[in-house]
Tab-separated table of C-alpha atoms in Angstrom:
chain	number	residue	atom	x	y	z
A	22	MET	CA	-0.074	0.116	-0.234
A	23	TYR	CA	2.237	2.757	1.265
A	24	GLY	CA	4.372	1.640	-1.789
A	25	LYS	CA	2.192	2.362	-4.552
A	26	CYS	CA	1.292	5.806	-2.560
A	27	HIS	CA	4.793	6.595	-3.552
A	28	LEU	CA	5.828	6.804	-0.107
A	29	LEU	CA	8.830	4.254	-0.185
A	30	LYS	CA	10.288	5.532	2.972
A	31	ASP	CA	7.245	3.968	5.224
A	32	ALA	CA	7.876	0.936	2.851
A	33	ARG	CA	10.883	-0.008	3.814
A	34	GLN	CA	10.041	1.346	7.798
A	35	VAL	CA	7.075	-2.182	7.482
A	36	PHE	CA	9.329	-3.889	5.868
A	37	ASP	CA	12.652	-4.388	8.112
A	38	GLU	CA	10.109	-4.211	11.275
A	39	MET	CA	8.242	-7.665	10.027
A	40	PRO	CA	9.362	-9.839	12.683
A	41	GLN	CA	8.504	-12.569	8.760
A	42	ARG	CA	9.133	-12.183	5.506
A	43	ASP	CA	7.439	-14.173	2.746
A	44	LEU	CA	8.564	-13.442	-1.328
A	45	ALA	CA	5.404	-11.395	-1.365
A	46	SER	CA	7.337	-9.069	0.695
A	47	TRP	CA	9.996	-8.945	-1.310
A	48	ALA	CA	7.963	-8.710	-4.778
A	49	SER	CA	6.822	-5.818	-3.132
A	50	LEU	CA	9.884	-3.673	-1.821
A	51	PHE	CA	11.183	-4.015	-5.088
A	52	THR	CA	8.029	-2.842	-6.891
A	53	ALA	CA	7.875	0.158	-4.497
A	54	HIS	CA	11.344	1.037	-5.416
A	55	ASN	CA	10.510	0.546	-9.163
A	56	LEU	CA	7.694	2.321	-8.186
A	57	ALA	CA	9.644	5.245	-6.886
A	58	GLY	CA	12.321	5.691	-9.891
A	59	LEU	CA	15.142	4.014	-7.824
A	60	PRO	CA	15.593	0.985	-10.865
A	61	LEU	CA	19.298	0.761	-9.384
A	62	SER	CA	18.015	0.014	-6.022
A	63	THR	CA	15.720	-3.016	-6.676
A	64	LEU	CA	18.839	-3.991	-8.392
A	65	SER	CA	21.287	-3.609	-5.409
A	66	ILE	CA	18.806	-4.663	-2.669
A	67	PHE	CA	17.918	-8.196	-4.510
A	68	PRO	CA	21.001	-9.929	-3.702
A	69	ASN	CA	20.365	-9.856	0.462
A	70	MET	CA	16.327	-11.504	-0.450
A	71	SER	CA	19.093	-14.869	-0.314
A	72	ARG	CA	21.844	-13.604	1.952
A	73	LEU	CA	19.384	-12.484	4.617
A	74	ASP	CA	16.561	-14.468	4.272
A	75	GLY	CA	17.148	-17.731	1.711
A	76	PHE	CA	15.092	-17.076	-0.313
A	77	GLN	CA	15.042	-17.708	-4.450
A	78	PRO	CA	13.100	-15.353	-6.898
A	79	ASP	CA	9.066	-15.952	-7.388
A	80	HIS	CA	7.830	-14.854	-11.330
A	81	PHE	CA	6.940	-12.097	-9.259
A	82	VAL	CA	10.052	-11.491	-7.855
A	83	PHE	CA	11.346	-12.148	-11.541
A	84	ALA	CA	8.817	-9.387	-13.673
A	85	SER	CA	10.245	-6.272	-10.915
A	86	LEU	CA	13.498	-6.751	-11.677
A	87	VAL	CA	13.326	-7.241	-15.436
A	88	LYS	CA	11.711	-3.848	-14.423
A	89	ALA	CA	14.543	-2.833	-12.854
A	90	CYS	CA	16.516	-3.080	-16.459
A	91	ALA	CA	14.415	-1.943	-18.921
A	92	ASP	CA	14.643	1.513	-16.902
A	93	LEU	CA	18.066	1.661	-16.533
A	94	SER	CA	19.038	-0.403	-20.093
A	95	ALA	CA	20.864	-3.147	-19.037
A	96	LEU	CA	21.482	-5.108	-20.964
A	97	ARG	CA	24.001	-7.184	-19.446
A	98	VAL	CA	21.758	-7.755	-15.992
A	99	GLY	CA	18.741	-8.215	-18.008
A	100	LYS	CA	20.072	-11.527	-19.616
A	101	GLN	CA	21.331	-12.234	-16.159
A	102	ALA	CA	18.205	-11.717	-15.046
A	103	HIS	CA	16.943	-13.058	-17.909
A	104	GLY	CA	19.165	-17.201	-17.201
A	105	GLN	CA	17.879	-17.447	-13.941
A	106	PHE	CA	14.210	-17.260	-15.271
A	107	ILE	CA	15.042	-19.488	-18.136
A	108	VAL	CA	16.863	-22.226	-15.019
A	109	SER	CA	13.499	-21.600	-12.699
A	110	PRO	CA	10.305	-23.233	-11.903
A	111	PHE	CA	8.957	-20.405	-13.423
A	112	SER	CA	9.817	-20.401	-16.628
A	113	HIS	CA	6.809	-20.587	-18.663
A	114	ASP	CA	4.837	-18.043	-16.949
A	115	ASP	CA	4.158	-15.209	-19.658
A	116	VAL	CA	4.180	-11.795	-17.361
A	117	VAL	CA	8.252	-12.337	-16.819
A	118	LYS	CA	7.942	-12.952	-20.478
A	119	SER	CA	5.738	-9.863	-21.666
A	120	SER	CA	8.403	-7.658	-19.097
A	121	LEU	CA	11.224	-9.923	-20.861
A	122	VAL	CA	9.787	-8.212	-25.009
A	123	ASP	CA	9.909	-4.796	-22.846
A	124	MET	CA	13.399	-4.987	-21.218
A	125	TYR	CA	14.917	-5.999	-24.471
A	126	THR	CA	13.418	-3.725	-27.222
A	127	LYS	CA	14.302	-0.796	-24.408
A	128	CYS	CA	17.178	-2.148	-24.787
A	129	GLY	CA	17.693	-2.143	-28.424
A	130	ALA	CA	18.115	-6.268	-28.386
A	131	LEU	CA	15.320	-6.769	-31.155
A	132	GLY	CA	16.392	-10.399	-31.972
A	133	HIS	CA	16.759	-10.714	-28.263
A	134	ALA	CA	12.764	-9.516	-27.983
A	135	ARG	CA	11.001	-11.334	-30.848
A	136	LYS	CA	12.467	-14.494	-29.183
A	137	VAL	CA	11.162	-13.947	-25.750
A	138	PHE	CA	8.112	-12.604	-28.370
A	139	ASP	CA	7.424	-16.054	-30.349
A	140	SER	CA	7.516	-18.444	-26.846
A	141	ILE	CA	5.056	-16.688	-24.818
A	142	PHE	CA	2.452	-18.611	-25.400
A	143	HIS	CA	-0.346	-16.738	-24.863
A	144	ARG	CA	-0.525	-13.724	-26.460
A	145	ASN	CA	-0.912	-10.209	-24.573
A	146	PRO	CA	-2.082	-7.285	-25.067
A	147	ILE	CA	1.175	-5.966	-23.081
A	148	SER	CA	3.746	-8.063	-24.745
A	149	SER	CA	2.611	-7.089	-28.520
A	150	VAL	CA	2.715	-3.503	-27.425
A	151	ALA	CA	6.006	-4.099	-26.376
A	152	MET	CA	7.639	-5.331	-29.187
A	153	ILE	CA	5.421	-3.446	-31.427
A	154	SER	CA	7.238	-0.437	-30.350
A	155	GLY	CA	10.365	-1.900	-29.906
A	156	TYR	CA	10.440	-2.298	-33.710
A	157	ALA	CA	9.150	0.749	-34.521
A	158	ARG	CA	11.516	2.424	-31.993
A	159	ASN	CA	14.057	1.640	-33.318
A	160	GLY	CA	13.657	1.802	-37.196
A	161	MET	CA	12.168	-1.340	-37.946
A	162	LYS	CA	9.536	-0.554	-39.844
A	163	PRO	CA	7.748	-2.751	-41.873
A	164	GLU	CA	8.971	-5.221	-39.204
A	165	ALA	CA	6.484	-2.986	-36.813
A	166	MET	CA	3.965	-3.033	-39.503
A	167	GLU	CA	3.786	-6.143	-40.241
A	168	LEU	CA	2.924	-7.292	-36.652
A	169	PHE	CA	0.199	-4.443	-36.109
A	170	ARG	CA	-1.600	-5.539	-39.061
A	171	SER	CA	-1.701	-8.638	-37.844
A	172	SER	CA	-3.112	-8.079	-34.798
A	173	GLN	CA	-6.378	-9.183	-33.478
A	174	VAL	CA	-7.224	-6.665	-31.512
A	175	LYS	CA	-5.673	-3.278	-32.107
A	176	THR	CA	-6.508	-1.295	-28.892
A	177	ILE	CA	-5.387	2.409	-27.958
A	178	SER	CA	-1.983	1.348	-26.702
A	179	THR	CA	-1.252	-0.598	-29.219
A	180	TRP	CA	-1.865	2.176	-32.061
A	181	THR	CA	-0.498	4.677	-29.755
A	182	ALA	CA	2.509	2.464	-30.039
A	183	LEU	CA	3.489	2.768	-33.117
A	184	ILE	CA	2.126	6.032	-33.936
A	185	SER	CA	4.665	7.428	-30.568
A	186	GLY	CA	7.620	4.580	-32.207
A	187	MET	CA	7.447	6.243	-35.883
A	188	VAL	CA	7.494	9.530	-34.079
A	189	GLN	CA	10.670	8.627	-32.388
A	190	SER	CA	12.254	7.277	-35.320
A	191	GLY	CA	12.093	10.057	-37.078
A	192	GLU	CA	8.921	8.600	-39.454
A	193	PHE	CA	7.212	11.518	-38.788
A	194	PHE	CA	4.238	11.554	-41.699
A	195	ASP	CA	4.067	7.602	-41.115
A	196	ALA	CA	2.569	8.726	-38.140
A	197	PHE	CA	0.460	10.972	-39.334
A	198	SER	CA	-0.527	8.804	-41.456
A	199	LEU	CA	-1.345	6.108	-38.706
A	200	PHE	CA	-3.040	8.323	-37.026
A	201	ILE	CA	-5.690	9.583	-39.406
A	202	GLU	CA	-6.461	6.133	-40.107
A	203	MET	CA	-7.224	5.044	-36.104
A	204	ARG	CA	-9.589	8.450	-35.813
A	205	LYS	CA	-10.994	6.917	-39.503
A	206	GLU	CA	-12.103	3.596	-37.430
A	207	GLY	CA	-13.691	4.962	-34.902
A	208	VAL	CA	-10.767	3.947	-31.764
A	209	ASP	CA	-12.178	5.898	-28.421
A	210	ILE	CA	-8.794	7.736	-27.325
A	211	SER	CA	-8.330	6.645	-23.970
A	212	ASP	CA	-5.620	7.182	-23.578
A	213	PRO	CA	-3.220	11.103	-24.315
A	214	TYR	CA	-0.394	9.721	-24.479
A	215	VAL	CA	-1.052	9.127	-27.986
A	216	LEU	CA	-2.043	13.410	-29.243
A	217	SER	CA	1.338	13.642	-26.845
A	218	SER	CA	3.386	11.846	-29.464
A	219	ILE	CA	1.919	13.123	-32.530
A	220	ILE	CA	2.389	16.376	-31.415
A	221	GLY	CA	5.804	15.934	-30.524
A	222	ALA	CA	5.162	15.052	-34.753
A	223	SER	CA	3.835	18.108	-35.296
A	224	SER	CA	7.276	20.148	-33.380
A	225	SER	CA	9.497	17.943	-35.283
A	226	LEU	CA	8.555	19.390	-38.936
A	227	ALA	CA	6.957	22.732	-37.917
A	228	ALA	CA	3.932	21.891	-38.794
A	229	LEU	CA	1.426	24.843	-37.200
A	230	ASP	CA	-1.682	23.798	-38.822
A	231	LEU	CA	-1.506	20.490	-38.367
A	232	GLY	CA	-0.796	20.838	-34.898
A	233	LYS	CA	-3.347	23.424	-34.174
A	234	GLN	CA	-5.743	20.240	-35.475
A	235	ILE	CA	-4.796	18.220	-32.281
A	236	HIS	CA	-5.010	21.493	-29.876
A	237	CYS	CA	-9.163	21.271	-30.840
A	238	LEU	CA	-8.909	17.401	-30.390
A	239	VAL	CA	-7.449	18.173	-26.954
A	240	ILE	CA	-9.369	20.205	-25.735
A	241	ILE	CA	-12.424	18.142	-27.602
A	242	PHE	CA	-11.055	15.294	-25.668
A	243	GLY	CA	-11.068	17.045	-21.843
A	244	TYR	CA	-7.504	16.526	-22.474
A	245	LYS	CA	-6.124	19.681	-21.917
A	246	PRO	CA	-5.550	19.493	-18.052
A	247	ASN	CA	-2.972	16.598	-18.778
A	248	LEU	CA	0.390	18.134	-18.261
A	249	PHE	CA	2.371	15.653	-20.807
A	250	VAL	CA	-0.298	17.325	-22.590
A	251	SER	CA	-0.041	20.575	-22.313
A	252	ASN	CA	4.413	20.489	-21.964
A	253	SER	CA	3.881	19.033	-25.735
A	254	LEU	CA	1.568	21.738	-26.536
A	255	VAL	CA	3.944	24.722	-25.436
A	256	ASP	CA	7.168	22.816	-27.477
A	257	MET	CA	4.692	22.646	-30.119
A	258	TYR	CA	3.780	26.239	-30.462
A	259	SER	CA	7.589	27.400	-29.581
A	260	LYS	CA	8.764	25.289	-32.381
A	261	CYS	CA	6.739	26.473	-35.052
A	262	SER	CA	7.354	30.574	-33.943
A	263	ASP	CA	4.414	31.353	-32.974
A	264	VAL	CA	5.820	32.040	-29.226
A	265	LEU	CA	2.126	34.352	-28.227
A	266	ALA	CA	0.144	30.658	-28.092
A	267	SER	CA	3.304	29.139	-26.556
A	268	LYS	CA	2.478	30.749	-23.446
A	269	THR	CA	-0.738	31.097	-23.340
A	270	VAL	CA	-0.935	26.992	-23.181
A	271	PHE	CA	1.747	28.015	-20.468
A	272	ASP	CA	-0.259	30.673	-19.360
A	273	ASP	CA	-4.026	28.672	-18.808
A	274	MET	CA	-1.494	25.216	-16.721
A	275	ALA	CA	-2.711	24.617	-13.752
A	276	ILE	CA	-0.391	22.275	-12.741
A	277	ARG	CA	3.457	22.677	-14.052
A	278	ASP	CA	6.862	21.156	-13.672
A	279	VAL	CA	10.417	20.936	-14.836
A	280	VAL	CA	10.187	20.354	-18.387
A	281	SER	CA	6.819	23.423	-18.589
A	282	TRP	CA	9.541	25.978	-17.809
A	283	THR	CA	12.216	24.158	-20.117
A	284	SER	CA	9.421	24.626	-23.165
A	285	ILE	CA	8.416	28.402	-22.750
A	286	ILE	CA	11.566	29.395	-21.322
A	287	VAL	CA	13.740	27.761	-24.815
A	288	GLY	CA	11.153	28.971	-26.931
A	289	MET	CA	11.620	32.547	-25.677
A	290	ALA	CA	14.611	32.523	-26.124
A	291	GLN	CA	15.003	30.739	-29.672
A	292	HIS	CA	12.590	33.535	-30.977
A	293	GLY	CA	14.824	36.766	-29.273
A	294	LYS	CA	13.451	36.914	-26.145
A	295	ALA	CA	15.524	37.397	-23.750
A	296	ASN	CA	14.119	39.293	-21.545
A	297	ASP	CA	11.188	37.322	-21.292
A	298	ALA	CA	13.284	33.904	-21.047
A	299	LEU	CA	15.533	35.764	-17.965
A	300	SER	CA	12.326	37.086	-16.451
A	301	LEU	CA	9.982	33.552	-16.495
A	302	TYR	CA	14.267	31.717	-15.867
A	303	ASP	CA	14.143	34.256	-12.152
A	304	GLU	CA	9.814	32.958	-11.714
A	305	MET	CA	11.203	29.499	-12.289
A	306	VAL	CA	13.738	29.070	-9.752
A	307	SER	CA	11.275	31.143	-6.870
A	308	GLU	CA	8.673	28.817	-7.435
A	309	GLY	CA	10.570	26.349	-6.092
A	310	PHE	CA	12.160	24.069	-9.881
A	311	LYS	CA	15.460	23.213	-10.217
A	312	PRO	CA	16.755	24.182	-14.253
A	313	ASN	CA	18.007	21.775	-16.314
A	314	GLU	CA	20.983	21.438	-18.402
A	315	VAL	CA	18.853	22.734	-21.299
A	316	THR	CA	17.590	25.655	-19.335
A	317	PHE	CA	20.578	26.617	-19.035
A	318	THR	CA	21.945	26.203	-22.269
A	319	GLY	CA	18.339	28.144	-23.899
A	320	LEU	CA	19.331	30.976	-21.420
A	321	ILE	CA	22.824	31.829	-22.492
A	322	SER	CA	22.437	31.486	-25.835
A	323	ALA	CA	19.761	34.262	-24.877
A	324	CYS	CA	22.659	35.810	-23.801
A	325	SER	CA	24.627	35.239	-26.408
A	326	HIS	CA	22.220	37.036	-29.267
A	327	TYR	CA	21.912	40.332	-26.983
A	328	GLY	CA	24.850	40.941	-25.525
A	329	LEU	CA	24.761	40.104	-21.864
A	330	VAL	CA	27.601	38.719	-20.827
A	331	GLU	CA	27.321	39.536	-17.448
A	332	ARG	CA	24.131	37.805	-16.711
A	333	GLY	CA	25.331	34.362	-19.510
A	334	ARG	CA	28.331	33.737	-16.973
A	335	GLY	CA	26.126	33.860	-13.834
A	336	LEU	CA	24.440	31.360	-14.874
A	337	PHE	CA	27.140	29.189	-15.938
A	338	LYS	CA	28.363	28.887	-12.322
A	339	SER	CA	25.306	28.958	-11.263
A	340	MET	CA	24.940	25.576	-13.300
A	341	THR	CA	28.051	23.864	-10.714
A	342	GLU	CA	28.150	26.103	-7.717
A	343	ASP	CA	23.957	26.580	-7.098
A	344	TYR	CA	21.961	23.416	-9.023
A	345	SER	CA	25.111	20.997	-9.487
A	346	LEU	CA	25.039	20.789	-12.555
A	347	ASN	CA	28.433	19.795	-15.268
A	348	PRO	CA	28.618	21.674	-18.388
A	349	SER	CA	28.458	19.899	-21.533
A	350	LEU	CA	30.292	20.808	-24.396
A	351	GLN	CA	27.207	22.397	-25.369
A	352	HIS	CA	27.636	24.490	-22.731
A	353	TYR	CA	31.236	25.500	-23.380
A	354	THR	CA	30.264	26.492	-26.989
A	355	CYS	CA	27.002	28.879	-25.773
A	356	LEU	CA	29.922	30.639	-23.425
A	357	LEU	CA	32.570	30.783	-26.309
A	358	ASP	CA	30.014	32.207	-28.916
A	359	LEU	CA	28.854	34.658	-26.091
A	360	LEU	CA	32.024	35.728	-25.246
A	361	SER	CA	33.204	35.612	-28.678
A	362	ARG	CA	30.042	37.611	-29.699
A	363	SER	CA	30.584	40.717	-27.669
A	364	GLY	CA	34.225	41.488	-28.984
A	365	LEU	CA	36.233	39.558	-25.586
A	366	LEU	CA	37.967	36.787	-27.983
A	367	ASP	CA	41.507	36.622	-25.855
A	368	GLU	CA	39.277	34.591	-23.007
A	369	ALA	CA	37.369	33.376	-25.673
A	370	GLU	CA	40.287	31.364	-26.868
A	371	ASN	CA	41.571	30.868	-23.323
A	372	LEU	CA	37.948	29.117	-22.403
A	373	LEU	CA	38.209	26.678	-25.942
A	374	GLU	CA	42.300	26.062	-24.548
A	375	THR	CA	41.310	25.044	-20.573
A	376	MET	CA	37.273	23.749	-21.260
A	377	PRO	CA	37.147	19.942	-20.373
A	378	PHE	CA	36.367	19.055	-23.642
A	379	GLU	CA	37.834	18.357	-27.319
A	380	PRO	CA	36.797	22.084	-29.179
A	381	ASP	CA	34.616	20.405	-31.570
A	382	GLU	CA	34.411	21.821	-35.403
A	383	ALA	CA	31.488	24.258	-34.175
A	384	ALA	CA	33.420	25.327	-31.011
A	385	TRP	CA	36.814	26.970	-33.366
A	386	VAL	CA	33.726	28.514	-36.234
A	387	ALA	CA	32.318	30.293	-33.246
A	388	LEU	CA	36.260	31.625	-32.147
A	389	LEU	CA	37.006	31.637	-36.636
A	390	SER	CA	33.454	34.000	-37.114
A	391	ALA	CA	34.182	36.876	-34.655
A	392	CYS	CA	37.845	36.967	-35.419
A	393	LYS	CA	36.230	37.603	-39.137
A	394	ARG	CA	33.839	40.428	-37.989
A	395	HIS	CA	36.252	41.849	-35.164
A	396	GLY	CA	39.325	42.634	-37.249
A	397	ALA	CA	41.044	39.821	-35.318
A	398	ALA	CA	43.514	39.025	-37.681
A	399	GLU	CA	46.551	37.189	-36.330
A	400	MET	CA	44.258	34.940	-33.707
A	401	GLY	CA	41.850	34.263	-36.181
A	402	MET	CA	44.957	33.070	-38.891
A	403	ARG	CA	45.856	30.978	-35.443
A	404	VAL	CA	42.290	29.469	-35.024
A	405	ALA	CA	42.048	29.108	-39.392
A	406	ASN	CA	44.910	27.228	-38.897
A	407	ARG	CA	43.668	24.888	-35.838
A	408	VAL	CA	40.618	24.190	-37.264
A	409	MET	CA	42.636	23.276	-41.413
A	410	SER	CA	44.160	20.376	-38.945
A	411	VAL	CA	41.624	19.241	-37.795
A	412	GLY	CA	39.772	19.059	-41.163
A	413	PRO	CA	37.045	19.891	-41.437
A	414	THR	CA	32.701	18.355	-42.432
A	415	GLU	CA	31.462	20.986	-43.111
A	416	ALA	CA	30.612	23.351	-46.188
A	417	SER	CA	29.664	26.533	-44.127
A	418	THR	CA	32.952	25.862	-42.418
A	419	CYS	CA	35.073	25.879	-45.526
A	420	VAL	CA	33.249	29.020	-47.304
A	421	LEU	CA	34.791	30.411	-43.490
A	422	LEU	CA	38.391	29.152	-44.349
A	423	SER	CA	38.458	30.131	-47.818
A	424	SER	CA	37.572	33.779	-46.927
A	425	VAL	CA	39.356	33.948	-44.459
A	426	TYR	CA	42.955	32.532	-46.504
A	427	ALA	CA	41.491	35.508	-48.802
A	428	GLY	CA	41.973	38.089	-47.028
A	429	ALA	CA	45.404	37.357	-46.240
A	430	GLY	CA	46.083	36.324	-50.079
A	431	MET	CA	47.249	32.423	-49.048
A	432	TRP	CA	45.849	31.136	-52.368
A	433	GLY	CA	46.662	28.012	-51.845
A	434	ASN	CA	45.027	26.966	-49.053
A	435	VAL	CA	42.281	28.483	-50.637
A	436	SER	CA	42.159	25.908	-53.720
A	437	LYS	CA	43.047	23.086	-50.954
A	438	LEU	CA	39.464	24.410	-49.260
A	439	ARG	CA	37.963	24.435	-52.987
A	440	GLY	CA	38.420	20.725	-53.464
A	441	LEU	CA	37.214	19.186	-49.826
A	442	MET	CA	34.073	21.122	-50.663
A	443	ALA	CA	33.499	19.522	-54.241
A	444	SER	CA	34.527	16.434	-52.522
A	445	LEU	CA	31.830	16.547	-49.065
A	446	GLU	CA	29.573	16.754	-52.251
A	447	VAL	CA	27.403	18.240	-49.992
A	448	LYS	CA	23.210	17.516	-51.275
A	449	LYS	CA	20.233	19.669	-50.450
A	450	GLU	CA	17.230	17.830	-48.250
A	451	PRO	CA	14.701	17.300	-49.644
A	452	ALA	CA	11.416	19.536	-48.619
A	453	TYR	CA	8.020	18.599	-47.741
A	454	SER	CA	4.547	20.248	-48.560
A	455	CYS	CA	1.292	19.183	-46.958
A	456	VAL	CA	-1.890	20.468	-48.998
A	457	GLY	CA	-5.319	20.191	-48.066
A	458	LEU	CA	-7.243	18.093	-50.315
A	459	SER	CA	-11.073	18.217	-50.064
A	460	GLY	CA	-10.432	17.355	-46.161
A	461	GLU	CA	-7.700	14.685	-47.234
A	462	CYS	CA	-4.095	15.760	-46.671
A	463	ASP	CA	-1.731	15.101	-49.879
A	464	VAL	CA	2.384	15.280	-48.253
A	465	LYS	CA	4.509	16.343	-51.750
A	466	SER	CA	7.799	16.392	-51.255
A	467	SER	CA	10.284	18.368	-53.358
A	468	CYS	CA	14.142	19.237	-54.327
A	469	VAL	CA	15.212	22.093	-55.647
């Protein structure tokens, strides 16, 4: 009871005070840790079951262990649990097998997942959903569609597994086609997660009109108060450049989490509203929310585009000192861009040389662009030579280098870069358009 109410401390106290424990007691303890988001604790406690009470796992315990491995994507430990399950008296339990299918798909081991799936005597929706989702998430569209079409019963969970998997693997148009098919078949949308997923597809395509239509469905089905759906809408409107609508959705949310705040802050930052982003950040912190790495990326980037050097430095420092977050290469690159744009080139170069990461091409290019912009010829040549020694991989980098070397009269290097650009074989990605045809949606592609 305490575990299901997420009162782990109370659950653990009751467990420790029990004069006698059985397998059900241990299984409940493992489940409580899994529900509390502590799968690693589940695995670390498991050996005590045999050491303290001499029990061997039953099917309930196996299911909890496999669930913990799935949450951690711990394939090696999951295989060990699978091996122990096979030689146990419970090796034919279909519930544990369904958990194994889920674990293997989340670890990307689709071959192992399918073998376990095929061994299930009584197929259940849980195992089918896990297998379909695994195929779709890992880009195995034909296998996902074949299994989906062969399913005798297609519940909202089955549709959601396929659609969300397609979105996660970048098959956005297939996801929309499936969503339209689901609607035509009259499937009851009893789970809002499918709406959250298809909103995500709208975000990735920057398809504002489609996103608005899904927003209407959200209102019609009464899922406006749902936190995950609202977060998806905030993100979608931001990525579709409608920050006013994004802020409206955000303001209407009765409950918010760090994802809500980060989505609106990053959206404002990316659309030139640095002051709004920083004000929202201050409000977020005052309400007791802890910003994450993505929050700081958006904020420092906003400071960079508006020359807010001291605020940007303060935010970078706050990551480690106030929130114990380790800055990534992306954070260092944002800070580098802030310093470079503000003309603090010596400090920017020193940051490149001393940061705990090997600078990538984007970092060097940020400094090189600033050198060219601020007329720092000597440093620009030094940075250009560094990039050339590594070997540029982007055509835009080659163009910038060529301009720097041409300005210095180094025509030999210019010639080398032109040859390199030709060898990169840069190809234009096809563009897509969505045209309404009598209520239908016709997707077209073009490459010009």
